[in-house]
Amino acid sequence: MLKPDKITILGIESSCDETSASVCRGGRILSNIIANQSVHEKYGGVVPELASRAHIQNIVPVVDAALQAAKLSNNPQDSLKKIQAIAFTQAPGLIGSLLVGSQFAKSVALSLKIPLVGVHHMQAHVLANLIDDRRPSFPFLCLTVSGGHTQIVLCESPSVMKILGETIDDAAGEAFDKSAKMLGLPYPGGPLVDKYARQGNSKRFTFPEPQIPGLNFSFSGLKTSILYFLQEQKSKKQSFIQDNLPDICASIQERIVTILLNKLRNASVQTGIKDVCIAGGVSANSGLRKGFEQMGKNYNWNTFIPAFEYCTDNAAMIALTGYYKYMDNDLVDLSAGVTARAEW
Ligand code: KG4
Ligand code: ZN
């Protein structure tokens, strides 16, 4: 029986439009390779069928690169023999994309006669906060904000998590991307809103904060108010967006960030937990990072944000979650399916 610090997991992530592979040994990340898919840009959003095809093209070179970068053996041919289990994203995500990663993982596991671990993508986003040496202590709170989810999670251990609040309609990433689309920016618009917002005045325009009970979120009302605001301003001056883009972006970003952080503050006050993290693609947003650190100072939190490459979709978080699940003997067999939506 290998010691825990020698247990080596190959992780595969293919839930949306990033193909990624990572090697994790003893809970430490040895490699994390990510291939982005530029094919979707001209369609203004991820096209599921094109995403699956791109995963098929990418997966072998990406896994190969992750194994080589991990330097598991002097002889690259022997690298796979050093792996104890394969972890793959089982849910949620695009079915075709998930199938490519899961079928690949199953084939490798079958040929090497090693176990498989099915990983929930949102659990993995939360556990990305355990990759760095400086980590939160259990129990901690995590605001997970991605293109498909917005959740406040109470994390008691790597395997015990409770959702305290979540969006009742759009996710925070969607709010960024849909706002960007209304402004005529290309997909994915979130990072572009962030870029323009850095040069803008966030106090110039005011958008309403939704009054949603408890720790749940809603972004659909904000989306509608942005749409009406832009329509009205454009009817007065057609070039309104071009003339004011940085200020519009900064004002939209400010509202999305305050919606997120006000709920996170309430969650900390209610639970008394002061180790607080953010995770998911939107945690790459500079306004959210700055506002989060400032709130942390105001409320005496220990704040944690994963390194940039572990915020957006990546296989390192899948490999690490796979490591914890393997240690708990929480395995799946070759009949394991994938699902687009999954409760946890
Ligand atoms: O976690 P992620 O990579 O994929 C999902 O699981 O959805 O998150 C992608 C989302 C997209 O909506 C993207 O626009 C948003 O994260 N995003 C950002 C930034 N970087 C990524 N949103 C705002 N500012 C950013 N800098
Ligand atoms: Zn994600």
mmCIF file of C-alpha atoms and ligand atoms in Angstrom:
data_model
loop_
_atom_site.group_PDB
_atom_site.id
_atom_site.type_symbol
_atom_site.label_atom_id
_atom_site.label_comp_id
_atom_site.label_asym_id
_atom_site.label_seq_id
_atom_site.Cartn_x
_atom_site.Cartn_y
_atom_site.Cartn_z
ATOM 1 C CA MET A 1 0.000 0.000 0.000
ATOM 2 C CA LEU A 2 1.438 3.384 -1.045
ATOM 3 C CA LYS A 3 1.755 6.190 1.508
ATOM 4 C CA PRO A 4 -0.767 9.051 0.985
ATOM 5 C CA ASP A 5 1.984 11.426 -0.151
ATOM 6 C CA LYS A 6 2.853 9.048 -3.014
ATOM 7 C CA ILE A 7 -0.699 8.534 -4.294
ATOM 8 C CA THR A 8 -0.779 9.973 -7.826
ATOM 9 C CA ILE A 9 -3.997 10.935 -9.618
ATOM 10 C CA LEU A 10 -4.512 11.948 -13.249
ATOM 11 C CA GLY A 11 -7.395 14.451 -13.473
ATOM 12 C CA ILE A 12 -9.403 15.258 -16.605
ATOM 13 C CA GLU A 13 -11.745 18.231 -17.036
ATOM 14 C CA SER A 14 -13.957 18.622 -20.117
ATOM 15 C CA SER A 15 -17.265 20.013 -18.813
ATOM 16 C CA CYS A 16 -17.515 23.032 -21.118
ATOM 17 C CA ASP A 17 -15.012 24.579 -23.547
ATOM 18 C CA GLU A 18 -11.668 23.920 -21.844
ATOM 19 C CA THR A 19 -9.881 20.593 -22.265
ATOM 20 C CA SER A 20 -7.578 20.141 -19.310
ATOM 21 C CA ALA A 21 -5.435 17.448 -17.677
ATOM 22 C CA SER A 22 -3.465 17.533 -14.448
ATOM 23 C CA VAL A 23 -1.335 15.268 -12.300
ATOM 24 C CA CYS A 24 -1.676 15.492 -8.515
ATOM 25 C CA ARG A 25 0.605 13.586 -6.110
ATOM 26 C CA GLY A 26 -0.123 13.473 -2.387
ATOM 27 C CA GLY A 27 -2.465 16.465 -2.730
ATOM 28 C CA ARG A 28 0.153 18.586 -4.538
ATOM 29 C CA ILE A 29 -0.296 19.655 -8.155
ATOM 30 C CA LEU A 30 2.582 18.547 -10.407
ATOM 31 C CA SER A 31 1.112 19.770 -13.703
ATOM 32 C CA ASN A 32 -1.965 21.507 -15.095
ATOM 33 C CA ILE A 33 -2.374 21.829 -18.868
ATOM 34 C CA ILE A 34 -5.354 23.724 -20.315
ATOM 35 C CA ALA A 35 -6.357 23.984 -23.992
ATOM 36 C CA ASN A 36 -8.895 26.742 -24.707
ATOM 37 C CA GLN A 37 -11.274 26.512 -27.651
ATOM 38 C CA SER A 38 -11.281 29.653 -29.801
ATOM 39 C CA VAL A 39 -13.725 28.063 -32.282
ATOM 40 C CA HIS A 40 -16.734 29.483 -30.336
ATOM 41 C CA GLU A 41 -15.771 33.162 -30.534
ATOM 42 C CA LYS A 42 -17.443 33.870 -33.856
ATOM 43 C CA TYR A 43 -20.751 32.347 -32.630
ATOM 44 C CA GLY A 44 -20.989 34.569 -29.530
ATOM 45 C CA GLY A 45 -21.213 31.595 -27.144
ATOM 46 C CA VAL A 46 -20.189 27.964 -26.654
ATOM 47 C CA VAL A 47 -21.611 25.684 -29.388
ATOM 48 C CA PRO A 48 -21.984 22.272 -27.688
ATOM 49 C CA GLU A 49 -21.335 20.153 -30.789
ATOM 50 C CA LEU A 50 -18.170 22.103 -31.665
ATOM 51 C CA ALA A 51 -17.001 21.860 -28.048
ATOM 52 C CA SER A 52 -17.272 18.040 -28.076
ATOM 53 C CA ARG A 53 -15.322 17.812 -31.342
ATOM 54 C CA ALA A 54 -12.593 20.113 -30.054
ATOM 55 C CA HIS A 55 -12.308 18.001 -26.870
ATOM 56 C CA ILE A 56 -11.806 14.912 -29.031
ATOM 57 C CA GLN A 57 -8.968 16.656 -30.890
ATOM 58 C CA ASN A 58 -7.368 18.089 -27.743
ATOM 59 C CA ILE A 59 -7.612 15.349 -25.176
ATOM 60 C CA VAL A 60 -4.700 13.109 -26.183
ATOM 61 C CA PRO A 61 -2.114 15.912 -26.591
ATOM 62 C CA VAL A 62 -3.336 17.640 -23.409
ATOM 63 C CA VAL A 63 -3.057 14.454 -21.290
ATOM 64 C CA ASP A 64 0.322 13.713 -22.865
ATOM 65 C CA ALA A 65 1.576 17.210 -22.020
ATOM 66 C CA ALA A 66 0.292 16.944 -18.427
ATOM 67 C CA LEU A 67 2.080 13.607 -17.936
ATOM 68 C CA GLN A 68 5.326 14.960 -19.370
ATOM 69 C CA ALA A 69 5.192 18.194 -17.344
ATOM 70 C CA ALA A 70 4.633 16.168 -14.147
ATOM 71 C CA LYS A 71 7.983 14.355 -14.740
ATOM 72 C CA LEU A 72 6.751 11.155 -13.114
ATOM 73 C CA SER A 73 9.443 9.062 -14.736
ATOM 74 C CA ASN A 74 12.658 9.555 -16.703
ATOM 75 C CA ASN A 75 11.083 7.436 -19.401
ATOM 76 C CA PRO A 76 7.854 9.170 -20.608
ATOM 77 C CA GLN A 77 6.453 5.758 -21.647
ATOM 78 C CA ASP A 78 6.425 4.727 -17.974
ATOM 79 C CA SER A 79 4.534 7.787 -16.690
ATOM 80 C CA LEU A 80 1.108 6.177 -16.861
ATOM 81 C CA LYS A 81 2.326 3.277 -14.702
ATOM 82 C CA LYS A 82 2.871 5.736 -11.830
ATOM 83 C CA ILE A 83 -0.823 6.720 -11.736
ATOM 84 C CA GLN A 84 -3.047 5.128 -9.049
ATOM 85 C CA ALA A 85 -6.424 6.434 -10.304
ATOM 86 C CA ILE A 86 -8.081 8.599 -12.971
ATOM 87 C CA ALA A 87 -10.452 11.364 -11.874
ATOM 88 C CA PHE A 88 -12.838 12.937 -14.366
ATOM 89 C CA THR A 89 -15.583 15.579 -14.279
ATOM 90 C CA GLN A 90 -18.857 13.693 -14.053
ATOM 91 C CA ALA A 91 -21.270 16.661 -13.676
ATOM 92 C CA PRO A 92 -22.489 19.283 -14.309
ATOM 93 C CA GLY A 93 -21.668 20.442 -17.827
ATOM 94 C CA LEU A 94 -22.426 19.932 -21.511
ATOM 95 C CA ILE A 95 -23.296 16.279 -22.034
ATOM 96 C CA GLY A 96 -21.216 15.810 -25.211
ATOM 97 C CA SER A 97 -18.192 17.480 -23.613
ATOM 98 C CA LEU A 98 -18.494 15.472 -20.391
ATOM 99 C CA LEU A 99 -18.800 12.255 -22.428
ATOM 100 C CA VAL A 100 -15.460 12.833 -24.186
ATOM 101 C CA GLY A 101 -13.594 13.236 -20.881
ATOM 102 C CA SER A 102 -15.401 10.392 -19.142
ATOM 103 C CA GLN A 103 -14.967 7.926 -22.019
ATOM 104 C CA PHE A 104 -11.291 8.788 -22.278
ATOM 105 C CA ALA A 105 -10.861 8.364 -18.497
ATOM 106 C CA LYS A 106 -12.671 5.017 -18.591
ATOM 107 C CA SER A 107 -10.534 3.732 -21.476
ATOM 108 C CA VAL A 108 -7.295 4.630 -19.706
ATOM 109 C CA ALA A 109 -8.528 3.179 -16.388
ATOM 110 C CA LEU A 110 -9.584 -0.039 -18.120
ATOM 111 C CA SER A 111 -6.304 -0.462 -19.958
ATOM 112 C CA LEU A 112 -4.218 0.253 -16.831
ATOM 113 C CA LYS A 113 -6.603 -1.684 -14.533
ATOM 114 C CA ILE A 114 -6.829 1.215 -12.086
ATOM 115 C CA PRO A 115 -9.855 2.800 -10.378
ATOM 116 C CA LEU A 116 -11.967 5.708 -11.567
ATOM 117 C CA VAL A 117 -13.148 8.683 -9.529
ATOM 118 C CA GLY A 118 -16.159 10.767 -10.643
ATOM 119 C CA VAL A 119 -15.875 14.416 -9.596
ATOM 120 C CA HIS A 120 -18.527 17.126 -9.244
ATOM 121 C CA HIS A 121 -17.244 20.254 -11.002
ATOM 122 C CA MET A 122 -18.607 22.677 -8.371
ATOM 123 C CA GLN A 123 -17.101 20.719 -5.465
ATOM 124 C CA ALA A 124 -13.792 20.893 -7.331
ATOM 125 C CA HIS A 125 -14.044 24.702 -7.777
ATOM 126 C CA VAL A 126 -14.411 25.015 -3.971
ATOM 127 C CA LEU A 127 -11.474 22.670 -3.278
ATOM 128 C CA ALA A 128 -9.238 24.687 -5.652
ATOM 129 C CA ASN A 129 -8.696 26.781 -2.518
ATOM 130 C CA LEU A 130 -6.718 23.864 -1.022
ATOM 131 C CA ILE A 131 -4.141 23.788 -3.855
ATOM 132 C CA ASP A 132 -1.927 26.517 -2.454
ATOM 133 C CA ASP A 133 0.210 26.007 0.688
ATOM 134 C CA ARG A 134 -1.680 28.836 2.362
ATOM 135 C CA ARG A 135 -5.121 27.289 2.821
ATOM 136 C CA PRO A 136 -8.370 27.973 4.653
ATOM 137 C CA SER A 137 -9.143 25.914 7.787
ATOM 138 C CA PHE A 138 -12.358 23.894 7.997
ATOM 139 C CA PRO A 139 -15.102 24.952 8.228
ATOM 140 C CA PHE A 140 -14.769 27.700 5.627
ATOM 141 C CA LEU A 141 -17.151 29.613 3.377
ATOM 142 C CA CYS A 142 -16.726 29.754 -0.387
ATOM 143 C CA LEU A 143 -18.465 32.012 -2.884
ATOM 144 C CA THR A 144 -18.347 29.980 -6.110
ATOM 145 C CA VAL A 145 -19.040 32.139 -9.128
ATOM 146 C CA SER A 146 -18.831 30.714 -12.636
ATOM 147 C CA GLY A 147 -20.567 30.864 -16.001
ATOM 148 C CA GLY A 148 -23.201 28.376 -14.855
ATOM 149 C CA HIS A 149 -23.337 28.716 -11.056
ATOM 150 C CA THR A 150 -23.411 31.208 -8.212
ATOM 151 C CA GLN A 151 -23.332 29.602 -4.785
ATOM 152 C CA ILE A 152 -22.298 30.252 -1.213
ATOM 153 C CA VAL A 153 -20.990 26.954 0.120
ATOM 154 C CA LEU A 154 -20.190 25.970 3.700
ATOM 155 C CA CYS A 155 -17.292 23.525 3.423
ATOM 156 C CA GLU A 156 -16.835 21.347 6.525
ATOM 157 C CA SER A 157 -14.336 18.918 4.994
ATOM 158 C CA PRO A 158 -13.273 17.991 1.438
ATOM 159 C CA SER A 159 -16.313 15.706 1.232
ATOM 160 C CA VAL A 160 -18.912 17.533 3.358
ATOM 161 C CA MET A 161 -20.298 20.704 1.789
ATOM 162 C CA LYS A 162 -23.608 22.491 2.235
ATOM 163 C CA ILE A 163 -25.047 25.080 -0.160
ATOM 164 C CA LEU A 164 -26.240 28.033 1.952
ATOM 165 C CA GLY A 165 -27.466 30.105 -0.986
ATOM 166 C CA GLU A 166 -27.503 30.092 -4.773
ATOM 167 C CA THR A 167 -28.864 31.935 -7.752
ATOM 168 C CA ILE A 168 -32.546 31.532 -8.518
ATOM 169 C CA ASP A 169 -32.014 32.494 -12.190
ATOM 170 C CA ASP A 170 -28.824 33.606 -14.013
ATOM 171 C CA ALA A 171 -25.296 32.953 -12.752
ATOM 172 C CA ALA A 172 -22.886 35.834 -12.043
ATOM 173 C CA GLY A 173 -20.766 34.849 -15.081
ATOM 174 C CA GLU A 174 -23.882 34.961 -17.261
ATOM 175 C CA ALA A 175 -24.677 38.432 -15.892
ATOM 176 C CA PHE A 176 -21.213 39.560 -17.014
ATOM 177 C CA ASP A 177 -21.420 37.794 -20.388
ATOM 178 C CA LYS A 178 -24.971 38.958 -21.198
ATOM 179 C CA SER A 179 -24.141 42.549 -20.208
ATOM 180 C CA ALA A 180 -21.105 42.358 -22.482
ATOM 181 C CA LYS A 181 -23.281 41.101 -25.338
ATOM 182 C CA MET A 182 -25.668 44.059 -24.887
ATOM 183 C CA LEU A 183 -22.623 46.328 -25.138
ATOM 184 C CA GLY A 184 -21.593 44.677 -28.411
ATOM 185 C CA LEU A 185 -18.528 42.970 -26.911
ATOM 186 C CA PRO A 186 -17.452 39.526 -28.182
ATOM 187 C CA TYR A 187 -17.833 36.266 -26.216
ATOM 188 C CA PRO A 188 -16.766 35.554 -23.508
ATOM 189 C CA GLY A 189 -17.485 39.101 -22.410
ATOM 190 C CA GLY A 190 -16.774 38.839 -18.659
ATOM 191 C CA PRO A 191 -13.010 39.461 -18.943
ATOM 192 C CA LEU A 192 -13.666 42.380 -21.357
ATOM 193 C CA VAL A 193 -16.127 44.076 -19.001
ATOM 194 C CA ASP A 194 -13.395 43.719 -16.359
ATOM 195 C CA LYS A 195 -10.794 45.226 -18.724
ATOM 196 C CA TYR A 196 -12.887 48.318 -19.613
ATOM 197 C CA ALA A 197 -14.098 48.710 -16.016
ATOM 198 C CA ARG A 198 -10.516 49.315 -14.867
ATOM 199 C CA GLN A 199 -10.505 52.617 -16.768
ATOM 200 C CA GLY A 200 -14.056 53.647 -15.811
ATOM 201 C CA ASN A 201 -15.961 55.456 -13.066
ATOM 202 C CA SER A 202 -18.120 52.914 -11.213
ATOM 203 C CA LYS A 203 -20.270 55.627 -9.586
ATOM 204 C CA ARG A 204 -21.360 57.164 -12.916
ATOM 205 C CA PHE A 205 -24.471 54.989 -13.453
ATOM 206 C CA THR A 206 -26.532 53.218 -10.798
ATOM 207 C CA PHE A 207 -28.275 49.876 -11.276
ATOM 208 C CA PRO A 208 -30.723 48.415 -8.721
ATOM 209 C CA GLU A 209 -29.771 45.800 -6.127
ATOM 210 C CA PRO A 210 -32.349 42.959 -6.143
ATOM 211 C CA GLN A 211 -34.114 42.265 -2.840
ATOM 212 C CA ILE A 212 -33.886 38.469 -2.629
ATOM 213 C CA PRO A 213 -34.506 36.793 0.753
ATOM 214 C CA GLY A 214 -31.801 34.870 2.620
ATOM 215 C CA LEU A 215 -28.516 34.038 0.932
ATOM 216 C CA ASN A 216 -29.937 33.441 -2.558
ATOM 217 C CA PHE A 217 -29.054 35.583 -5.568
ATOM 218 C CA SER A 218 -30.884 36.853 -8.638
ATOM 219 C CA PHE A 219 -29.383 38.532 -11.695
ATOM 220 C CA SER A 220 -32.242 38.499 -14.207
ATOM 221 C CA GLY A 221 -33.748 41.797 -12.943
ATOM 222 C CA LEU A 222 -30.361 43.480 -13.247
ATOM 223 C CA LYS A 223 -30.045 42.211 -16.819
ATOM 224 C CA THR A 224 -33.456 43.715 -17.703
ATOM 225 C CA SER A 225 -32.632 47.056 -16.077
ATOM 226 C CA ILE A 226 -29.338 47.235 -18.014
ATOM 227 C CA LEU A 227 -31.210 46.467 -21.255
ATOM 228 C CA TYR A 228 -33.830 49.201 -20.654
ATOM 229 C CA PHE A 229 -31.150 51.677 -19.550
ATOM 230 C CA LEU A 230 -29.113 51.110 -22.723
ATOM 231 C CA GLN A 231 -32.202 51.308 -24.960
ATOM 232 C CA GLU A 232 -33.247 54.601 -23.402
ATOM 233 C CA GLN A 233 -29.777 56.150 -23.591
ATOM 234 C CA LYS A 234 -29.278 55.003 -27.205
ATOM 235 C CA SER A 235 -32.635 56.529 -28.177
ATOM 236 C CA LYS A 236 -31.262 59.869 -26.959
ATOM 237 C CA LYS A 237 -27.792 59.417 -28.457
ATOM 238 C CA GLN A 238 -26.941 56.526 -30.778
ATOM 239 C CA SER A 239 -23.239 56.556 -29.832
ATOM 240 C CA PHE A 240 -23.958 56.342 -26.060
ATOM 241 C CA ILE A 241 -22.212 52.980 -25.624
ATOM 242 C CA GLN A 242 -19.077 53.902 -27.610
ATOM 243 C CA ASP A 243 -18.840 57.250 -25.784
ATOM 244 C CA ASN A 244 -19.189 55.769 -22.287
ATOM 245 C CA LEU A 245 -18.001 52.146 -22.450
ATOM 246 C CA PRO A 246 -15.524 52.206 -19.495
ATOM 247 C CA ASP A 247 -18.009 53.956 -17.173
ATOM 248 C CA ILE A 248 -20.864 51.602 -18.165
ATOM 249 C CA CYS A 249 -18.651 48.527 -17.597
ATOM 250 C CA ALA A 250 -17.375 49.856 -14.253
ATOM 251 C CA SER A 251 -20.939 50.606 -13.076
ATOM 252 C CA ILE A 252 -22.282 47.170 -14.119
ATOM 253 C CA GLN A 253 -19.309 45.413 -12.538
ATOM 254 C CA GLU A 254 -19.727 47.419 -9.326
ATOM 255 C CA ARG A 255 -23.354 46.278 -8.994
ATOM 256 C CA ILE A 256 -22.623 42.585 -9.727
ATOM 257 C CA VAL A 257 -19.754 42.647 -7.217
ATOM 258 C CA THR A 258 -21.812 44.349 -4.474
ATOM 259 C CA ILE A 259 -24.668 41.839 -4.952
ATOM 260 C CA LEU A 260 -22.165 38.989 -4.478
ATOM 261 C CA LEU A 261 -20.219 40.464 -1.583
ATOM 262 C CA ASN A 262 -23.228 41.668 0.437
ATOM 263 C CA LYS A 263 -24.560 38.093 0.521
ATOM 264 C CA LEU A 264 -21.150 36.683 1.366
ATOM 265 C CA ARG A 265 -20.878 39.155 4.273
ATOM 266 C CA ASN A 266 -24.332 38.042 5.507
ATOM 267 C CA ALA A 267 -23.256 34.383 5.296
ATOM 268 C CA SER A 268 -20.185 35.082 7.421
ATOM 269 C CA VAL A 269 -22.198 37.055 9.992
ATOM 270 C CA GLN A 270 -24.827 34.282 10.203
ATOM 271 C CA THR A 271 -22.353 31.397 10.537
ATOM 272 C CA GLY A 272 -19.600 33.205 12.438
ATOM 273 C CA ILE A 273 -17.072 31.722 9.963
ATOM 274 C CA LYS A 274 -14.154 33.978 9.130
ATOM 275 C CA ASP A 275 -12.109 31.793 6.761
ATOM 276 C CA VAL A 276 -13.679 32.925 3.496
ATOM 277 C CA CYS A 277 -12.796 32.000 -0.103
ATOM 278 C CA ILE A 278 -13.923 32.795 -3.618
ATOM 279 C CA ALA A 279 -13.662 30.374 -6.553
ATOM 280 C CA GLY A 280 -14.814 29.829 -10.148
ATOM 281 C CA GLY A 281 -14.213 31.789 -13.343
ATOM 282 C CA VAL A 282 -15.658 35.077 -12.072
ATOM 283 C CA SER A 283 -13.190 35.058 -9.162
ATOM 284 C CA ALA A 284 -10.663 36.163 -11.814
ATOM 285 C CA ASN A 285 -12.537 39.509 -11.900
ATOM 286 C CA SER A 286 -10.342 42.347 -10.631
ATOM 287 C CA GLY A 287 -13.248 44.282 -9.076
ATOM 288 C CA LEU A 288 -14.454 41.213 -7.170
ATOM 289 C CA ARG A 289 -10.930 40.383 -5.973
ATOM 290 C CA LYS A 290 -10.367 43.938 -4.756
ATOM 291 C CA GLY A 291 -13.806 44.243 -3.120
ATOM 292 C CA PHE A 292 -13.389 40.824 -1.484
ATOM 293 C CA GLU A 293 -9.992 41.707 0.007
ATOM 294 C CA GLN A 294 -11.386 45.024 1.263
ATOM 295 C CA MET A 295 -14.386 43.322 2.871
ATOM 296 C CA GLY A 296 -11.988 40.794 4.419
ATOM 297 C CA LYS A 297 -10.076 43.642 6.067
ATOM 298 C CA ASN A 298 -13.282 45.321 7.283
ATOM 299 C CA TYR A 299 -14.674 42.119 8.838
ATOM 300 C CA ASN A 300 -11.415 40.566 10.002
ATOM 301 C CA TRP A 301 -11.609 37.554 7.644
ATOM 302 C CA ASN A 302 -8.818 35.280 6.482
ATOM 303 C CA THR A 303 -9.365 35.580 2.722
ATOM 304 C CA PHE A 304 -8.344 33.045 0.059
ATOM 305 C CA ILE A 305 -8.476 33.181 -3.755
ATOM 306 C CA PRO A 306 -6.994 30.395 -5.903
ATOM 307 C CA ALA A 307 -4.143 31.313 -8.249
ATOM 308 C CA PHE A 308 -5.463 32.629 -11.563
ATOM 309 C CA GLU A 309 -4.980 29.335 -13.481
ATOM 310 C CA TYR A 310 -7.079 27.504 -10.830
ATOM 311 C CA CYS A 311 -9.970 30.022 -10.926
ATOM 312 C CA THR A 312 -11.276 29.286 -14.413
ATOM 313 C CA ASP A 313 -11.935 25.695 -15.514
ATOM 314 C CA ASN A 314 -8.901 23.477 -14.949
ATOM 315 C CA ALA A 315 -8.087 19.833 -14.251
ATOM 316 C CA ALA A 316 -5.895 20.558 -11.202
ATOM 317 C CA MET A 317 -9.028 21.037 -9.099
ATOM 318 C CA ILE A 318 -10.432 17.762 -10.523
ATOM 319 C CA ALA A 319 -7.204 15.858 -9.762
ATOM 320 C CA LEU A 320 -7.083 17.247 -6.207
ATOM 321 C CA THR A 321 -10.754 16.429 -5.525
ATOM 322 C CA GLY A 322 -10.069 13.012 -7.074
ATOM 323 C CA TYR A 323 -7.200 12.564 -4.609
ATOM 324 C CA TYR A 324 -9.450 13.237 -1.582
ATOM 325 C CA LYS A 325 -12.185 10.970 -2.929
ATOM 326 C CA TYR A 326 -9.694 8.186 -3.700
ATOM 327 C CA MET A 327 -8.402 8.418 -0.114
ATOM 328 C CA ASP A 328 -12.032 8.008 1.058
ATOM 329 C CA ASN A 329 -12.445 5.030 -1.311
ATOM 330 C CA ASP A 330 -15.232 7.002 -3.042
ATOM 331 C CA LEU A 331 -14.855 5.419 -6.493
ATOM 332 C CA VAL A 332 -17.084 4.788 -9.519
ATOM 333 C CA ASP A 333 -17.060 1.902 -11.997
ATOM 334 C CA LEU A 334 -17.091 1.745 -15.789
ATOM 335 C CA SER A 335 -20.885 2.066 -15.851
ATOM 336 C CA ALA A 336 -20.753 5.600 -14.340
ATOM 337 C CA GLY A 337 -22.775 8.085 -16.388
ATOM 338 C CA VAL A 338 -22.432 11.836 -16.780
ATOM 339 C CA THR A 339 -25.182 14.414 -16.140
ATOM 340 C CA ALA A 340 -25.726 17.989 -17.329
ATOM 341 C CA ARG A 341 -27.183 19.112 -14.004
ATOM 342 C CA ALA A 342 -26.370 17.472 -10.717
ATOM 343 C CA GLU A 343 -27.328 18.195 -7.136
ATOM 344 C CA TRP A 344 -24.710 17.537 -4.504
HETATM 345 O O1 KG4 B 1 -15.595 28.598 -13.995
HETATM 346 P P1 KG4 B 1 -15.597 28.986 -15.435
HETATM 347 O O2 KG4 B 1 -14.269 29.046 -16.139
HETATM 348 O O3 KG4 B 1 -16.511 28.044 -16.274
HETATM 349 C C1 KG4 B 1 -17.722 27.556 -15.789
HETATM 350 O O4 KG4 B 1 -17.706 26.550 -15.027
HETATM 351 O O5 KG4 B 1 -18.748 28.230 -16.106
HETATM 352 O O6 KG4 B 1 -16.324 30.417 -15.535
HETATM 353 C C2 KG4 B 1 -16.504 31.057 -16.766
HETATM 354 C C3 KG4 B 1 -17.173 32.405 -16.498
HETATM 355 C C4 KG4 B 1 -17.606 33.126 -17.778
HETATM 356 O O7 KG4 B 1 -18.920 33.614 -17.605
HETATM 357 C C5 KG4 B 1 -16.598 34.266 -17.901
HETATM 358 O O8 KG4 B 1 -17.093 35.410 -18.573
HETATM 359 C C6 KG4 B 1 -16.345 34.571 -16.432
HETATM 360 O O9 KG4 B 1 -16.265 33.301 -15.829
HETATM 361 N N1 KG4 B 1 -15.087 35.324 -16.242
HETATM 362 C C7 KG4 B 1 -15.072 36.597 -15.820
HETATM 363 C C8 KG4 B 1 -13.698 36.977 -15.792
HETATM 364 N N2 KG4 B 1 -12.944 35.898 -16.188
HETATM 365 C C9 KG4 B 1 -13.827 34.885 -16.443
HETATM 366 N N3 KG4 B 1 -16.054 37.434 -15.489
HETATM 367 C C10 KG4 B 1 -15.709 38.680 -15.111
HETATM 368 N N4 KG4 B 1 -14.418 39.120 -15.051
HETATM 369 C C11 KG4 B 1 -13.391 38.296 -15.376
HETATM 370 N N5 KG4 B 1 -12.137 38.737 -15.309
HETATM 371 ZN ZN ZN B 2 -16.253 25.964 -13.828
#
